XYZ file of C-alpha atoms in Angstrom:
708
model
C 16.006 19.931 8.490
C 13.494 17.264 7.535
C 9.873 16.850 6.457
C 7.748 16.008 9.500
C 4.356 16.052 7.788
C 2.731 16.102 4.371
C -0.904 17.217 4.122
C -2.954 16.735 0.974
C -6.373 18.116 0.105
C -8.351 17.114 -2.996
C -5.242 15.918 -4.845
C -5.918 12.894 -7.061
C -7.007 9.986 -4.858
C -6.350 11.930 -1.636
C -9.409 13.749 -0.339
C -8.034 14.803 3.029
C -4.855 13.099 4.156
C -2.046 13.844 6.568
C 1.120 11.740 6.760
C 3.718 11.999 9.514
C 7.404 11.397 8.795
C 10.577 11.026 10.842
C 14.249 11.628 10.237
C 16.058 8.923 8.285
C 14.189 6.283 6.302
C 10.396 6.495 5.917
C 8.317 3.744 4.367
C 5.017 4.217 2.537
C 3.375 0.851 2.057
C 0.155 -0.075 0.350
C -1.618 -2.186 -2.216
C -1.646 -1.382 -5.924
C -3.740 1.685 -6.690
C -3.599 2.978 -3.105
C -1.882 6.226 -4.139
C 1.849 5.666 -3.551
C 2.836 7.190 -6.900
C 0.440 10.125 -6.410
C 1.969 10.803 -3.006
C 5.474 10.812 -4.493
C 4.309 13.139 -7.267
C 2.979 15.568 -4.654
C 6.276 15.443 -2.748
C 8.277 16.030 -5.924
C 6.163 19.046 -6.875
C 7.256 20.623 -3.602
C 10.909 19.574 -3.225
C 12.319 18.330 -6.554
C 13.889 21.136 -8.599
C 13.735 18.972 -11.728
C 9.953 19.439 -11.704
C 8.535 22.507 -13.492
C 7.604 25.387 -11.183
C 4.599 26.364 -13.293
C 2.667 23.238 -12.366
C -0.492 22.755 -14.392
C -3.351 20.834 -12.815
C -6.232 19.247 -14.707
C -9.752 18.165 -13.867
C -8.647 14.594 -13.123
C -6.159 15.929 -10.558
C -9.126 16.759 -8.302
C -10.286 13.988 -5.998
C -13.440 12.320 -7.327
C -15.135 12.113 -3.935
C -15.831 15.880 -3.912
C -18.087 15.530 -6.955
C -17.951 18.687 -9.069
C -14.411 20.095 -8.811
C -15.313 23.681 -9.736
C -14.601 26.104 -6.900
C -12.637 23.594 -4.827
C -8.935 23.965 -4.046
C -6.048 21.534 -4.346
C -3.708 22.036 -1.388
C -0.315 20.370 -0.903
C 1.428 21.360 2.309
C 4.756 20.308 3.802
C 5.740 20.861 7.418
C 9.491 21.092 8.028
C 11.189 20.543 11.364
C 14.667 21.319 12.729
C 15.125 24.379 10.507
C 18.515 26.077 10.698
C 19.061 29.834 10.793
C 19.776 30.226 7.085
C 17.886 32.823 5.098
C 16.199 30.201 2.884
C 15.056 28.095 5.824
C 13.752 31.111 7.730
C 11.620 32.116 4.743
C 9.313 29.219 5.626
C 9.655 29.394 9.454
C 6.245 29.052 11.057
C 4.656 32.021 12.861
C 3.285 31.783 16.373
C -0.163 33.259 16.879
C 0.187 35.279 13.674
C 2.873 37.419 15.327
C 5.512 38.081 12.686
C 8.088 39.070 15.300
C 7.596 36.016 17.460
C 7.908 32.855 15.449
C 9.158 29.342 15.951
C 12.373 29.237 13.951
C 12.657 25.436 14.040
C 9.393 24.660 12.242
C 8.119 25.838 8.903
C 5.475 25.327 6.255
C 5.635 25.360 2.489
C 2.262 25.218 0.754
C 0.932 24.986 -2.779
C -2.587 26.265 -3.461
C -4.324 25.587 -6.755
C -7.362 27.796 -6.328
C -9.838 30.014 -8.219
C -8.587 33.508 -8.967
C -9.605 36.295 -6.622
C -12.539 37.542 -8.745
C -14.171 34.096 -8.528
C -13.519 33.943 -4.791
C -15.042 37.402 -4.408
C -18.176 36.240 -6.231
C -18.482 33.263 -3.877
C -17.983 35.469 -0.824
C -20.575 37.989 -2.047
C -23.092 35.169 -2.563
C -22.418 33.829 0.933
C -23.203 37.291 2.379
C -26.506 37.508 0.530
C -29.771 36.853 2.364
C -31.842 34.042 0.887
C -28.922 32.572 -1.029
C -29.696 29.314 -2.842
C -27.831 26.310 -4.189
C -29.066 27.279 -7.660
C -27.219 30.594 -7.423
C -24.083 28.789 -6.250
C -24.366 26.304 -9.134
C -24.680 29.204 -11.565
C -21.347 30.661 -10.410
C -19.587 27.282 -10.319
C -20.824 26.267 -13.776
C -18.948 29.192 -15.319
C -15.590 28.270 -13.774
C -12.927 26.667 -15.969
C -9.355 25.678 -15.199
C -8.266 28.920 -16.865
C -9.865 30.682 -13.886
C -7.420 28.995 -11.497
C -4.019 30.099 -10.192
C -1.107 28.222 -8.615
C 0.345 29.922 -5.542
C 3.283 28.899 -3.322
C 3.416 30.256 0.232
C 5.513 29.884 3.358
C 4.737 30.281 7.068
C 1.084 29.238 6.950
C -0.372 27.890 10.205
C -3.431 25.933 9.065
C -3.651 22.260 8.067
C -6.169 22.161 5.217
C -6.540 18.369 5.434
C -8.735 19.004 8.498
C -12.345 19.374 7.365
C -13.175 22.257 9.711
C -10.207 24.258 8.438
C -11.080 23.619 4.822
C -14.689 24.696 5.380
C -13.620 27.840 7.239
C -10.805 29.048 4.996
C -11.765 27.658 1.574
C -15.526 27.429 1.867
C -18.480 25.303 2.869
C -20.314 24.406 -0.320
C -23.283 22.937 1.545
C -24.063 25.970 3.688
C -22.758 28.404 1.006
C -20.288 30.036 3.371
C -17.070 31.438 1.895
C -14.307 33.637 3.398
C -13.516 37.163 2.227
C -10.537 36.839 -0.160
C -9.528 40.446 0.421
C -8.641 39.636 4.034
C -4.960 38.809 3.699
C -4.834 36.263 6.582
C -1.142 35.441 6.140
C -1.343 33.496 9.415
C -3.700 31.071 7.642
C -2.591 30.930 4.017
C 1.022 31.981 4.532
C 3.159 34.544 2.734
C 3.601 34.283 -1.034
C 7.108 33.194 -1.976
C 8.809 35.922 -4.039
C 12.400 35.805 -5.219
C 13.187 32.380 -3.796
C 12.568 28.873 -5.099
C 12.488 26.465 -2.179
C 13.129 23.322 -4.310
C 16.375 24.854 -5.587
C 17.631 24.775 -2.012
C 17.174 20.998 -1.742
C 19.164 18.048 -3.008
C 16.520 15.617 -4.255
C 16.898 12.402 -6.255
C 13.954 10.336 -7.477
C 14.232 6.715 -8.625
C 11.003 5.808 -10.372
C 9.223 2.455 -10.406
C 8.561 0.276 -13.461
C 11.871 1.364 -14.911
C 13.262 0.203 -18.233
C 16.892 0.416 -17.173
C 18.343 -0.084 -20.657
C 16.100 2.631 -22.111
C 16.877 5.051 -19.259
C 20.607 4.545 -19.750
C 20.225 5.309 -23.478
C 18.441 8.586 -22.720
C 20.458 11.814 -22.623
C 17.900 13.534 -20.397
C 17.277 10.992 -17.622
C 20.479 8.960 -17.773
C 22.120 9.068 -14.309
C 25.387 7.735 -15.785
C 25.637 10.667 -18.210
C 24.830 13.100 -15.412
C 27.701 11.681 -13.369
C 30.131 11.765 -16.310
C 29.038 15.272 -17.313
C 29.807 16.451 -13.807
C 33.314 14.975 -14.078
C 34.004 16.465 -17.513
C 34.890 19.873 -16.115
C 37.703 18.255 -14.127
C 39.460 16.917 -17.252
C 42.457 19.181 -18.133
C 42.044 21.194 -21.356
C 45.191 19.734 -22.887
C 43.899 16.189 -22.229
C 40.567 17.047 -23.861
C 42.357 18.470 -26.922
C 44.597 15.418 -27.197
C 41.655 12.984 -27.068
C 39.572 15.026 -29.510
C 42.521 15.147 -31.986
C 42.973 11.389 -31.711
C 39.286 10.824 -32.496
C 39.479 13.151 -35.545
C 42.490 11.227 -36.836
C 40.639 7.950 -36.272
C 37.618 9.270 -38.204
C 39.886 10.270 -41.075
C 41.598 6.868 -41.082
C 38.305 4.979 -41.131
C 36.885 7.172 -43.887
C 40.005 6.682 -46.073
C 39.859 2.877 -45.984
C 39.797 1.512 -49.551
C 36.818 -0.717 -48.732
C 34.843 2.302 -47.497
C 35.768 4.325 -50.591
C 34.632 1.465 -52.852
C 31.196 1.407 -51.228
C 30.979 5.200 -51.501
C 31.887 5.236 -55.195
C 29.508 2.362 -55.871
C 26.601 4.314 -54.345
C 27.572 7.413 -56.380
C 27.724 5.481 -59.645
C 24.354 3.846 -59.003
C 22.811 7.264 -58.311
C 24.191 8.677 -61.571
C 22.974 5.661 -63.516
C 19.515 6.086 -61.975
C 18.822 9.843 -62.223
C 21.631 11.120 -64.477
C 24.611 13.335 -63.883
C 22.563 16.530 -63.499
C 20.457 15.413 -60.522
C 22.651 12.842 -58.804
C 23.917 14.109 -55.390
C 27.486 13.687 -54.314
C 27.868 10.811 -51.850
C 30.669 10.118 -49.383
C 30.919 7.804 -46.369
C 32.633 9.359 -43.375
C 33.246 8.134 -39.836
C 31.510 10.308 -37.263
C 32.839 9.134 -33.941
C 32.121 12.141 -31.667
C 35.164 14.367 -31.337
C 33.521 16.601 -28.716
C 34.482 15.567 -25.173
C 30.928 15.745 -23.832
C 29.613 13.565 -26.650
C 32.527 11.177 -26.188
C 31.544 10.712 -22.570
C 27.930 10.211 -23.613
C 29.030 7.314 -25.811
C 30.360 5.396 -22.791
C 28.307 2.352 -21.820
C 28.109 0.250 -18.692
C 29.536 -3.246 -18.884
C 28.718 -5.513 -16.001
C 29.654 -8.941 -14.769
C 28.069 -11.552 -12.533
C 29.590 -11.607 -9.014
C 30.172 -15.338 -9.477
C 32.151 -14.786 -12.725
C 34.843 -12.257 -11.924
C 36.609 -12.525 -15.303
C 33.582 -11.805 -17.514
C 31.962 -8.499 -18.413
C 28.877 -8.213 -20.618
C 26.429 -5.603 -21.807
C 23.704 -4.432 -19.451
C 21.082 -6.328 -21.455
C 22.722 -9.612 -20.440
C 22.024 -8.876 -16.791
C 18.842 -10.074 -15.069
C 16.054 -7.549 -14.526
C 16.865 -7.513 -10.825
C 20.553 -6.920 -11.479
C 19.781 -4.085 -13.892
C 17.455 -2.586 -11.296
C 20.228 -2.621 -8.703
C 22.566 -0.895 -11.174
C 19.981 1.838 -11.754
C 19.339 2.440 -8.048
C 23.091 2.525 -7.371
C 23.593 5.147 -10.092
C 20.759 7.262 -8.682
C 22.256 7.076 -5.188
C 25.682 8.061 -6.550
C 24.045 10.891 -8.491
C 22.463 12.017 -5.225
C 25.842 12.117 -3.490
C 27.039 14.464 -6.265
C 24.050 16.799 -5.784
C 24.302 16.620 -2.005
C 27.796 18.168 -2.032
C 26.408 21.492 -3.228
C 25.667 22.714 0.312
C 21.900 22.353 0.101
C 19.744 23.051 3.144
C 18.110 19.590 3.037
C 18.671 16.283 1.290
C 15.971 13.889 0.075
C 15.903 10.538 -1.716
C 12.633 9.169 -3.121
C 12.669 5.532 -4.261
C 9.567 4.000 -5.771
C 9.124 0.251 -5.270
C 12.797 -0.788 -5.059
C 11.744 -4.427 -4.769
C 11.054 -4.798 -8.520
C 12.714 -8.027 -9.717
C 14.944 -8.178 -6.604
C 14.900 -11.231 -4.352
C 14.213 -11.172 -0.625
C 17.724 -10.909 0.828
C 18.732 -8.059 -1.480
C 15.470 -6.205 -0.728
C 16.166 -6.274 3.003
C 19.857 -5.429 2.612
C 19.136 -2.552 0.245
C 16.607 -1.076 2.655
C 18.902 -1.349 5.652
C 21.778 0.331 3.765
C 19.701 3.370 2.786
C 19.869 5.122 6.146
C 22.216 7.995 5.289
C 23.546 10.894 7.348
C 21.687 14.196 6.967
C 19.358 12.679 4.394
C 15.673 11.871 4.604
C 14.668 8.837 2.551
C 11.164 7.980 1.336
C 10.496 4.469 0.019
C 7.189 3.272 -1.380
C 6.634 -0.471 -1.447
C 4.187 -3.340 -1.458
C 6.898 -5.810 -0.455
C 6.322 -7.646 2.826
C 10.081 -8.207 3.026
C 10.844 -4.486 3.033
C 7.949 -3.730 5.383
C 9.218 -6.424 7.766
C 12.476 -4.480 8.311
C 10.788 -1.063 8.356
C 10.294 0.759 11.627
C 6.605 1.025 12.512
C 7.297 4.517 13.868
C 8.436 5.712 10.423
C 5.755 3.952 8.392
C 2.596 5.213 6.716
C 0.041 2.811 5.259
C -2.066 3.725 2.236
C -5.273 1.819 1.574
C -7.886 2.053 -1.138
C -11.136 3.613 0.027
C -14.281 4.655 -1.829
C -13.007 7.247 -4.367
C -10.212 8.252 -1.983
C -7.133 6.894 -0.275
C -7.084 6.149 3.424
C -3.925 6.888 5.381
C -2.993 4.989 8.537
C -0.119 5.609 10.931
C 0.418 2.296 12.771
C 2.395 3.793 15.662
C 0.096 6.725 16.392
C -0.563 7.160 20.136
C 1.410 4.054 21.097
C 4.026 4.083 23.824
C 7.658 3.550 22.711
C 7.838 0.151 24.420
C 4.661 -0.933 22.602
C 6.159 0.125 19.273
C 9.329 -1.858 20.024
C 7.293 -4.996 20.742
C 5.388 -4.588 17.472
C 8.561 -4.133 15.445
C 10.116 -7.230 16.992
C 7.030 -9.264 16.231
C 6.396 -8.318 12.623
C 8.293 -10.359 10.076
C 7.766 -11.001 6.350
C 5.038 -13.568 7.048
C 3.082 -11.327 9.377
C 3.490 -7.898 7.761
C 0.985 -8.889 5.076
C -1.622 -7.829 7.660
C -0.534 -4.236 6.937
C -1.768 -4.631 3.347
C -5.034 -6.423 4.162
C -8.627 -5.185 4.012
C -9.338 -7.290 7.098
C -7.387 -9.481 9.507
C -8.024 -12.681 11.448
C -5.686 -13.492 14.338
C -5.523 -17.126 15.470
C -3.651 -18.770 18.304
C -2.303 -21.936 16.701
C -1.348 -24.003 13.672
C -4.628 -25.904 13.416
C -6.730 -22.765 12.874
C -4.080 -21.260 10.595
C -4.157 -24.343 8.376
C -7.836 -25.231 8.361
C -9.664 -21.876 8.276
C -8.328 -20.851 4.821
C -9.181 -24.317 3.477
C -12.660 -24.223 5.024
C -13.358 -20.869 3.364
C -12.014 -21.993 -0.008
C -13.768 -25.370 -0.123
C -17.098 -24.250 1.373
C -17.430 -20.811 -0.262
C -15.304 -21.199 -3.367
C -13.194 -18.084 -2.666
C -9.882 -17.725 -0.875
C -9.138 -15.402 2.005
C -6.787 -13.580 -0.354
C -9.660 -12.941 -2.768
C -11.616 -11.447 0.128
C -8.624 -9.299 1.080
C -8.219 -11.025 4.460
C -4.900 -11.933 6.066
C -4.881 -14.720 8.650
C -2.046 -14.439 11.151
C -0.891 -17.175 13.500
C 0.106 -15.548 16.777
C 1.469 -18.845 18.081
C 0.016 -18.179 21.541
C -2.881 -16.410 23.210
C -0.959 -13.108 23.515
C -3.028 -11.218 20.949
C -2.713 -7.729 22.376
C 0.693 -6.797 20.956
C -0.470 -7.132 17.381
C -4.184 -6.413 17.890
C -3.474 -2.911 19.198
C -2.649 -1.908 15.613
C -6.336 -1.986 14.734
C -7.807 1.134 16.226
C -9.405 4.457 15.286
C -6.030 6.155 15.847
C -4.002 3.686 13.817
C -5.023 1.093 11.209
C -8.761 1.419 10.593
C -9.318 -2.134 9.417
C -11.493 -4.787 11.066
C -9.587 -7.431 13.009
C -11.122 -10.652 14.371
C -9.453 -12.559 17.191
C -10.231 -16.286 17.180
C -9.397 -18.138 20.357
C -10.623 -20.939 22.640
C -12.867 -20.466 25.644
C -11.631 -23.832 26.933
C -14.843 -24.774 28.760
C -14.349 -28.258 30.124
C -15.607 -31.111 27.949
C -16.121 -33.292 31.020
C -18.366 -32.581 34.028
C -16.457 -31.051 36.917
C -17.186 -31.789 40.578
C -18.467 -28.865 42.636
C -15.507 -29.292 44.938
C -12.222 -29.086 43.020
C -10.651 -31.247 45.712
C -12.524 -34.166 44.161
C -10.977 -33.652 40.688
C -9.007 -36.458 39.126
C -5.946 -35.427 37.065
C -7.884 -35.011 33.794
C -10.605 -32.979 35.489
C -7.976 -30.866 37.190
C -6.352 -30.095 33.837
C -9.751 -29.251 32.320
C -10.625 -27.020 35.277
C -7.335 -25.116 35.031
C -7.836 -24.623 31.279
C -11.395 -23.421 31.880
C -10.290 -20.931 34.523
C -7.568 -19.691 32.203
C -10.052 -19.453 29.334
C -12.574 -17.460 31.362
C -9.855 -15.071 32.497
C -8.555 -14.675 28.944
C -12.051 -13.994 27.629
C -12.701 -11.286 30.204
C -9.327 -9.721 29.495
C -9.967 -9.703 25.738
C -13.468 -8.309 26.158
C -12.056 -5.420 28.185
C -9.294 -4.908 25.611
C -11.751 -4.795 22.682
C -14.307 -2.624 24.472
C -15.148 0.637 22.659
C -12.973 -0.354 19.702
C -15.129 -0.780 16.599
C -12.221 -2.325 14.673
C -11.521 -5.191 17.051
C -13.615 -8.133 18.253
C -12.904 -11.548 19.781
C -14.695 -14.783 18.828
C -14.516 -17.906 20.954
C -14.725 -21.639 20.465
C -16.820 -22.971 23.316
C -14.226 -25.643 24.025
C -11.284 -25.813 21.601
C -10.988 -25.518 17.834
C -10.869 -29.295 17.237
C -13.819 -30.035 19.535
C -15.970 -27.225 18.148
C -15.150 -28.263 14.580
C -16.447 -31.744 15.400
C -19.560 -30.393 17.158
C -20.421 -28.344 14.043
C -21.685 -31.663 12.540
C -18.339 -32.520 10.953
C -17.918 -36.064 12.266
C -17.791 -37.409 8.689
C -14.623 -35.424 7.947
C -12.986 -36.708 11.131
C -13.957 -40.318 10.470
C -12.656 -40.105 6.896
C -9.367 -38.882 8.317
C -9.274 -41.808 10.737
C -9.945 -44.256 7.898
C -6.839 -43.004 6.072
C -4.632 -42.711 9.158
C -5.124 -46.229 10.566
C -5.055 -49.652 8.991
C -6.424 -51.837 11.788
C -10.208 -52.185 11.254
C -10.933 -52.762 14.971
C -9.034 -49.614 15.902
C -10.822 -47.595 13.215
C -14.277 -48.735 14.354
C -13.461 -48.063 17.998
C -12.273 -44.494 17.238
C -15.233 -43.767 14.931
C -17.641 -45.017 17.564
C -16.238 -42.545 20.068
C -16.343 -39.730 17.509
C -20.051 -40.455 16.859
C -20.905 -40.426 20.562
C -23.375 -37.637 21.346
C -21.693 -36.973 24.687
C -18.935 -34.378 24.186
C -17.100 -35.873 27.139
C -16.474 -38.918 24.924
C -16.271 -37.485 21.396
C -14.385 -34.372 22.477
C -11.903 -36.351 24.491
C -11.250 -38.632 21.515
C -10.628 -35.871 18.974
C -8.279 -34.140 21.396
C -6.445 -37.428 21.834
C -6.053 -37.726 18.058
C -4.816 -34.127 17.782
C -2.238 -34.782 20.472
C -1.193 -38.083 18.904
C -0.478 -36.625 15.448
C 0.277 -33.051 16.526
C -2.345 -30.333 16.072
C -0.799 -28.902 12.927
C -0.333 -32.255 11.199
C -3.767 -33.450 12.258
C -5.253 -30.297 10.689
C -3.436 -31.076 7.421
C -4.880 -34.610 7.517
C -8.425 -33.281 8.065
C -7.981 -30.719 5.254
C -7.926 -33.512 2.662
C -11.499 -34.434 3.621
C -13.096 -30.987 3.645
C -15.543 -30.139 0.870
C -18.487 -27.808 0.195
C -20.696 -29.823 2.579
C -18.427 -29.194 5.565
C -19.890 -26.895 8.197
C -17.967 -23.805 9.237
C -18.372 -23.392 13.032
C -20.532 -20.381 13.876
C -17.849 -18.497 15.774
C -15.474 -18.756 12.807
C -18.207 -17.672 10.387
C -18.941 -14.643 12.558
C -15.243 -13.795 12.745
C -14.968 -14.029 8.959
C -17.894 -11.654 8.410
C -16.567 -9.162 10.969
C -13.151 -9.065 9.287
C -14.717 -8.578 5.865
C -17.851 -6.469 6.388
C -18.023 -4.965 2.908
C -18.136 -8.035 0.691
C -19.108 -6.947 -2.811
C -22.368 -8.309 -4.149
C -20.495 -9.600 -7.186
C -18.442 -11.833 -4.848
C -21.612 -13.047 -3.118
C -23.075 -13.928 -6.542
C -19.887 -15.815 -7.367
C -20.150 -17.756 -4.087
C -23.841 -18.458 -4.747
C -23.115 -19.951 -8.162
C -20.238 -21.976 -6.736
C -22.420 -23.327 -3.929
C -25.222 -24.374 -6.292
C -22.837 -25.910 -8.833
C -21.345 -28.067 -6.077
C -24.753 -29.028 -4.679
C -25.863 -30.164 -8.157
C -23.134 -32.822 -8.017
C -24.406 -34.341 -4.745
C -28.125 -33.675 -4.806
C -29.045 -35.182 -1.422
C -32.450 -33.506 -0.960
C -35.538 -32.754 -2.989
C -34.419 -29.366 -4.349
C -33.812 -28.983 -8.084
C -30.449 -27.224 -7.971
C -30.171 -27.100 -11.756
C -33.313 -24.982 -11.970
C -32.187 -22.834 -9.041
C -28.879 -22.149 -10.815
C -30.685 -21.187 -14.041
C -33.153 -18.929 -12.214
C -30.372 -17.219 -10.257
C -28.339 -16.612 -13.421
C -31.368 -15.058 -15.144
C -31.441 -12.099 -12.744
C -29.770 -8.913 -14.011
C -30.082 -7.216 -10.639
C -27.600 -8.589 -8.078
C -29.788 -7.703 -5.087
C -32.783 -9.554 -6.537
C -30.572 -12.562 -7.319
C -29.277 -12.715 -3.747
C -32.787 -12.338 -2.311
C -33.853 -15.275 -4.473
C -30.949 -17.352 -3.152
C -31.856 -16.610 0.487
C -35.475 -17.564 -0.190
C -34.644 -20.871 -1.892
C -31.721 -21.913 0.337
C -32.618 -20.482 3.720
C -30.369 -22.768 5.743
C -27.327 -22.541 3.470
C -24.072 -21.089 4.790
C -24.164 -18.245 2.250
C -27.642 -17.280 3.414
C -26.279 -17.149 6.976
C -23.462 -14.880 5.823
C -25.876 -12.546 4.035
C -28.028 -12.312 7.149
C -24.937 -11.441 9.191
C -23.864 -8.678 6.800
C -27.469 -7.688 6.098
C -27.014 -8.100 2.330
């Protein structure tokens, strides 16, 4: 038995979300604030018997995107698969076609509804039946609803997924059209059967290891200390005579300590001082006694962990001497051992929830820990924002959470992919590439030169990094973009992805008859044919996919960078790379040639001489705010990051002007422009002013592209 799906409606930052899970280890990845902790809290409400059954929800538990919460429902629903024939499991077995005698015994639902009480729902239904109903009448009813008018109901065997908008509108209500269902229609096929006399979480073994843990504090706590829980479980196995013997020894030790002459002297000294201070009548009697716990349970609670470094076998120290990462590993190990204790109690399902296990743990341990968590008959849920853990996670058992406007977005990266396609993806993704799963936008490039220079171009020209824009740039290392690009799709990861590649149009004229090609022309022709074929293939691949688009250099990255009026950067690189003045002048003369057959051929020669990656590093030293970003790269950048905040555009504007003040090469007064821009309180007006004053600036081009 395992959880195959979790559906959430209106719970915290989840407006309508459905997550699919598999047997074994499941990974929930996402940036900070994406909702990983909220998702775990929802899961624990449903399956963790340490959580209170009388769950109380508050106004801030409703998703903000719905506006006024009054009248809306919070729904948390779990779908189970592979149910056995036990009585507890069959209590949640899913019906087929609302036929109670013909149900699927291998699937089941367990649902929590936090909803208005039936009298409120009746009022809403009666209004929806009324002719000429108005929003004012609906608002009147809703304005009188408080949280005290809500009830929490657990049901089993429901057949409807309330994360689907149509279902929510039909069976909870449509607040726009003022249409609400009749609450007196039982509809157990929709809402399920109320759970009486059975607590589903009590039938599960569930252990939760929280994030941001203070291990020392947790191990001092009697309530949450996994060490004490393990020792308490073992206490019942200690023979009674052994307990009595130990307790007697402790009592004797207490008596011996208390009777020490030094202890008695301190005790009598305190008593005499009290009498001297308040007199014999009011002075209390004072004694000092040892209180080592004589009760076996309290004795076990006094035990503490001592740990040693694996490189120092002969030394043990207190937990506080251990690194944060080491202490974290101790905590997780105790929780896993605690789970094994719970698991033995013949539960119908076993679950482990671990929140951000990567805290303070270095890369190798993160990967090893993850790979060791796959346990028999146990479903594991791990939340993380570690690229190292995500790099060893199966795409097929991964859910991605992303921050949306007032609500979380949920992506399943393997949805509707063939098994062989999933395998290729999993083989490709490593710690350096899985950061694309956390990004707001992605740029895929084919080689080292683009991977090195594009981030530097953006940073030097615009004053912001790709990281600040939420964009990951991934070097595919070839032109085989499809394997990774297929992630970005309506069915999977709904994030914009730009593909940057070369069209490889020949830089030299080609004879009409290819039989007349010399060797260089033949190579150029073959590259051009390959480029045209690749472009057509990519265009077909990206067709009808709003999240994917390809952008092409007319020739190659190096040539198009030069043609974007960046000869100064190339010549500065040449000046530093060569010492012979004649050689430098000869190369610079070719670079300045207006015929691409000459200049393009020369820059490609330089790239081949130094290696494309190293040549890009050399050029990077000479890039500044005056460098031109080639149009195809600028378009790719805007596509991958379509929702740039106006505050970021203002930041870029101020950066651009501050840099232009330093090298004022035209007649514009950039100091005045900066002051005028800064005087605007309204960001839109400020940006309009910038576009008016600096019409040909790169930022103005970007704003035109994004229509800002």
